[in-house]
Coordinates of N, CA and C in Angstrom, one line a residue:
M1 N -95.9 219.7 92.6 CA -96.1 220.0 91.2 C -96.5 218.7 90.6
S2 N -97.5 218.8 89.8 CA -98.2 217.5 89.1 C -97.2 217.3 87.8
Q3 N -97.5 216.1 87.3 CA -96.7 215.7 86.1 C -97.2 216.6 84.9
S4 N -98.5 217.0 85.0 CA -99.0 217.8 83.9 C -98.4 219.2 84.0
E5 N -98.3 219.7 85.1 CA -97.8 221.1 85.5 C -96.3 221.1 84.9
L6 N -95.6 220.1 85.4 CA -94.1 220.0 85.1 C -93.9 219.9 83.6
A7 N -94.8 219.1 82.9 CA -94.7 218.9 81.6 C -95.0 220.3 80.7
D8 N -96.0 220.8 81.2 CA -96.4 222.2 80.5 C -95.2 223.1 80.7
A9 N -94.6 223.3 81.9 CA -93.6 224.2 82.2 C -92.2 223.9 81.4
A10 N -92.2 222.6 81.0 CA -90.9 222.1 80.3 C -91.2 222.0 78.9
G11 N -92.4 222.2 78.5 CA -92.7 222.2 76.9 C -92.7 220.9 76.4
T12 N -93.2 219.8 77.2 CA -93.4 218.5 76.8 C -94.7 218.0 77.2
Y13 N -95.0 216.6 77.1 CA -96.2 216.0 77.4 C -96.1 215.3 78.8
Q14 N -97.3 215.4 79.4 CA -97.4 214.7 80.6 C -96.9 213.2 80.6
S15 N -97.3 212.6 79.4 CA -96.9 211.2 79.3 C -95.4 210.9 79.2
V16 N -94.7 211.9 78.6 CA -93.2 211.8 78.6 C -92.7 212.0 80.1
V17 N -93.2 212.9 80.9 CA -92.8 212.9 82.2 C -93.2 211.7 83.1
G18 N -94.3 211.2 82.7 CA -94.6 209.9 83.5 C -93.8 208.7 83.1
R19 N -93.4 208.6 81.8 CA -92.5 207.4 81.4 C -91.1 207.7 82.1
I20 N -90.7 209.0 82.1 CA -89.3 209.3 82.7 C -89.4 208.9 84.1
E21 N -90.5 209.4 84.9 CA -90.5 209.2 86.3 C -90.6 207.8 86.6
S22 N -91.4 206.9 85.8 CA -91.5 205.5 86.1 C -90.3 204.6 85.7
G23 N -89.3 205.3 85.0 CA -88.1 204.6 84.7 C -88.3 203.8 83.4
K24 N -89.4 204.0 82.6 CA -89.6 203.2 81.4 C -88.9 203.8 80.2
T25 N -88.4 205.1 80.4 CA -87.6 205.8 79.2 C -86.5 206.6 80.0
S26 N -85.5 206.8 79.2 CA -84.5 207.7 79.6 C -84.5 209.0 78.7
P27 N -84.6 210.1 79.2 CA -84.7 211.3 78.6 C -83.3 211.7 77.8
S28 N -83.4 212.5 76.9 CA -82.1 213.1 76.3 C -81.6 214.1 77.3
L29 N -80.4 214.5 77.2 CA -79.9 215.4 78.2 C -80.6 216.8 78.0
E30 N -81.0 217.2 76.8 CA -81.7 218.4 76.5 C -83.0 218.4 77.3
T31 N -83.8 217.2 77.2 CA -85.1 217.1 77.8 C -85.0 217.2 79.3
L32 N -84.1 216.5 79.9 CA -83.8 216.4 81.3 C -83.4 217.8 81.8
A33 N -82.6 218.6 81.0 CA -82.4 219.9 81.5 C -83.6 220.7 81.5
R34 N -84.5 220.6 80.6 CA -85.7 221.5 80.5 C -86.7 221.1 81.6
I35 N -86.6 219.8 81.9 CA -87.6 219.3 83.0 C -87.0 219.7 84.4
V36 N -85.8 219.7 84.6 CA -85.1 220.0 85.8 C -85.3 221.6 85.9
R37 N -85.1 222.3 84.9 CA -85.2 223.8 85.0 C -86.7 224.2 85.3
A38 N -87.6 223.4 84.7 CA -89.1 223.7 84.9 C -89.5 223.4 86.5
A39 N -88.8 222.6 87.1 CA -88.9 222.1 88.4 C -88.3 223.1 89.4
G40 N -87.5 224.2 88.9 CA -86.9 225.1 89.7 C -85.5 224.9 90.0
F41 N -84.8 224.0 89.3 CA -83.5 223.6 89.5 C -82.7 223.8 88.3
E42 N -81.3 223.8 88.5 CA -80.3 223.9 87.3 C -79.6 222.5 87.2
L43 N -79.4 221.9 86.1 CA -78.7 220.8 85.9 C -77.2 221.1 85.7
T44 N -76.3 220.6 86.4 CA -75.0 220.7 86.2 C -74.3 219.3 86.1
L45 N -73.4 219.1 85.1 CA -72.7 217.9 85.0 C -71.2 218.3 85.1
S46 N -70.6 217.2 85.7 CA -69.1 217.2 85.7 C -68.5 215.8 85.6
L47 N -67.3 215.8 85.1 CA -66.7 214.5 84.8 C -65.6 214.3 85.9
E48 N -65.7 213.2 86.7 CA -64.8 212.9 87.8 C -64.1 211.6 87.4
P49 N -62.9 211.5 87.8 CA -62.2 210.2 87.5 C -62.8 209.2 88.4
T50 N -62.9 207.9 87.9 CA -63.4 206.9 88.8 C -62.2 206.3 89.5
A51 N -62.4 205.8 90.6 CA -61.4 205.1 91.4 C -61.2 203.7 90.7
V52 N -59.9 203.3 90.6 CA -59.5 202.1 90.0 C -59.6 201.1 91.1
V53 N -60.4 200.0 91.0 CA -60.5 199.1 91.9 C -59.7 197.9 91.7
D54 N -58.7 197.5 92.6 CA -57.8 196.4 92.4 C -58.4 195.3 93.2
P55 N -58.6 194.1 92.6 CA -59.3 193.0 93.4 C -58.4 192.6 94.4
V56 N -57.0 192.5 94.2 CA -56.0 192.1 95.2 C -56.2 192.9 96.4
I57 N -56.2 194.2 96.3 CA -56.2 195.1 97.5 C -57.6 195.0 98.1
E58 N -58.7 194.9 97.2 CA -60.0 194.8 97.9 C -60.3 193.4 98.6
A59 N -59.4 192.4 98.4 CA -59.5 191.2 99.0 C -59.1 191.4 100.6
Y60 N -58.2 192.3 100.9 CA -57.9 192.5 102.3 C -59.1 193.2 103.0
K61 N -58.9 193.0 104.3 CA -60.1 193.4 105.2 C -60.1 194.9 105.3
P62 N -61.3 195.5 105.3 CA -61.4 196.9 105.5 C -60.7 197.3 106.8
G63 N -60.1 198.4 106.8 CA -59.4 198.9 107.9 C -58.1 198.7 107.9
V64 N -57.6 197.8 107.1 CA -56.1 197.5 106.9 C -55.5 198.6 106.1
D65 N -54.4 199.2 106.5 CA -53.8 200.2 105.7 C -53.2 199.6 104.3
Q66 N -53.7 200.2 103.3 CA -53.6 199.5 102.1 C -52.3 200.4 101.3
T67 N -51.8 201.3 102.0 CA -50.7 202.1 101.4 C -49.6 201.3 100.8
L68 N -49.1 200.4 101.7 CA -48.0 199.6 101.2 C -48.4 198.5 100.1
L69 N -49.7 198.0 100.2 CA -50.1 197.2 99.1 C -50.1 197.9 97.8
V70 N -50.6 199.0 97.7 CA -50.7 199.9 96.5 C -49.3 200.1 96.0
E71 N -48.5 200.5 96.9 CA -47.1 200.8 96.7 C -46.3 199.6 96.1
T72 N -46.5 198.5 96.7 CA -46.0 197.3 96.2 C -46.5 196.8 94.8
L73 N -47.7 196.9 94.6 CA -48.3 196.6 93.3 C -47.9 197.4 92.2
R74 N -47.5 198.6 92.6 CA -47.0 199.6 91.5 C -45.6 199.3 91.0
M75 N -44.9 198.3 91.9 CA -43.5 198.2 91.6 C -43.5 197.0 90.5
S76 N -42.4 197.1 89.7 CA -42.2 195.9 88.7 C -41.9 194.6 89.5
V77 N -42.1 193.5 88.8 CA -41.7 192.3 89.3 C -40.3 192.2 89.8
N78 N -39.3 192.7 89.1 CA -38.0 192.8 89.4 C -37.7 193.3 90.8
D79 N -38.4 194.6 90.8 CA -38.1 195.4 92.1 C -38.9 194.8 93.2
R80 N -40.0 194.0 93.1 CA -40.6 193.3 94.1 C -39.7 192.2 94.7
L81 N -39.2 191.5 93.7 CA -38.3 190.4 94.0 C -37.1 190.9 94.8
Q82 N -36.5 192.1 94.3 CA -35.3 192.6 95.1 C -35.6 193.0 96.4
A83 N -36.8 193.6 96.6 CA -37.3 194.0 97.9 C -37.4 192.8 98.8
N84 N -37.9 191.7 98.2 CA -38.0 190.5 99.2 C -36.6 189.9 99.5
I85 N -35.7 189.9 98.6 CA -34.4 189.4 98.8 C -33.7 190.3 99.9
N86 N -33.8 191.6 99.8 CA -33.4 192.6 100.8 C -34.1 192.3 102.2
L87 N -35.3 192.1 102.2 CA -36.0 191.9 103.4 C -35.5 190.5 104.2
N88 N -35.5 189.6 103.3 CA -34.9 188.1 103.7 C -33.5 188.4 104.3
A89 N -32.7 189.1 103.7 CA -31.3 189.4 104.3 C -31.4 190.2 105.6
A90 N -32.2 191.0 105.7 CA -32.4 191.7 107.0 C -32.8 190.8 108.1
F91 N -33.8 189.9 107.9 CA -34.2 188.9 108.7 C -33.1 188.0 109.1
E92 N -32.3 187.5 108.1 CA -31.2 186.6 108.5 C -30.2 187.2 109.5
T93 N -30.0 188.6 109.2 CA -29.1 189.4 110.0 C -29.6 189.5 111.4
L94 N -30.9 189.7 111.5 CA -31.6 189.8 112.9 C -31.4 188.5 113.5
D95 N -31.7 187.4 112.8 CA -31.7 186.0 113.4 C -30.3 185.7 113.9
R96 N -29.4 185.9 113.1 CA -27.8 185.6 113.5 C -27.5 186.5 114.7
D97 N -27.8 187.9 114.7 CA -27.6 188.6 115.9 C -28.2 188.1 117.1
R98 N -29.4 187.5 117.1 CA -30.0 186.8 118.3 C -29.4 185.5 118.6
G99 N -28.6 185.0 117.7 CA -28.1 183.7 117.9 C -29.0 182.5 117.6
G100 N -29.9 182.8 116.7 CA -30.9 181.8 116.2 C -31.9 181.7 117.2
R101 N -32.1 182.5 118.4 CA -33.2 182.4 119.3 C -34.4 183.1 118.7
P102 N -35.6 182.5 119.1 CA -36.8 183.2 118.6 C -36.8 184.5 119.3
P103 N -37.7 185.5 118.9 CA -37.8 186.8 119.4 C -38.6 186.7 120.8
E104 N -38.2 187.6 121.7 CA -38.8 187.4 123.0 C -40.3 188.0 123.0
R105 N -41.1 187.4 123.7 CA -42.5 187.7 123.8 C -42.6 188.6 125.0
R106 N -43.6 189.6 124.7 CA -43.8 190.7 125.8 C -45.3 190.5 126.3

């Protein structure tokens, strides 16, 4: 379909279609819908939430399971500190149970 044929079917001018096609102008939603319909299609729009990009999470390599990172970042500072205190206590217990020896390598 030529620009002239499309413009005629959409009730607009060939120059308008040409400017839109070349990216020199952006049509109104109404004009876009008319042109799309004239080309044999139906224009449908939907609103989708955008993903929130967290630069800290994005800094990690792809393929790394980011579930725990996201979960940790959603915690308050106090909750993160308490989780670290608990983790350190668990490591101290393990270290004490091994008699201060480093873990065995397999």
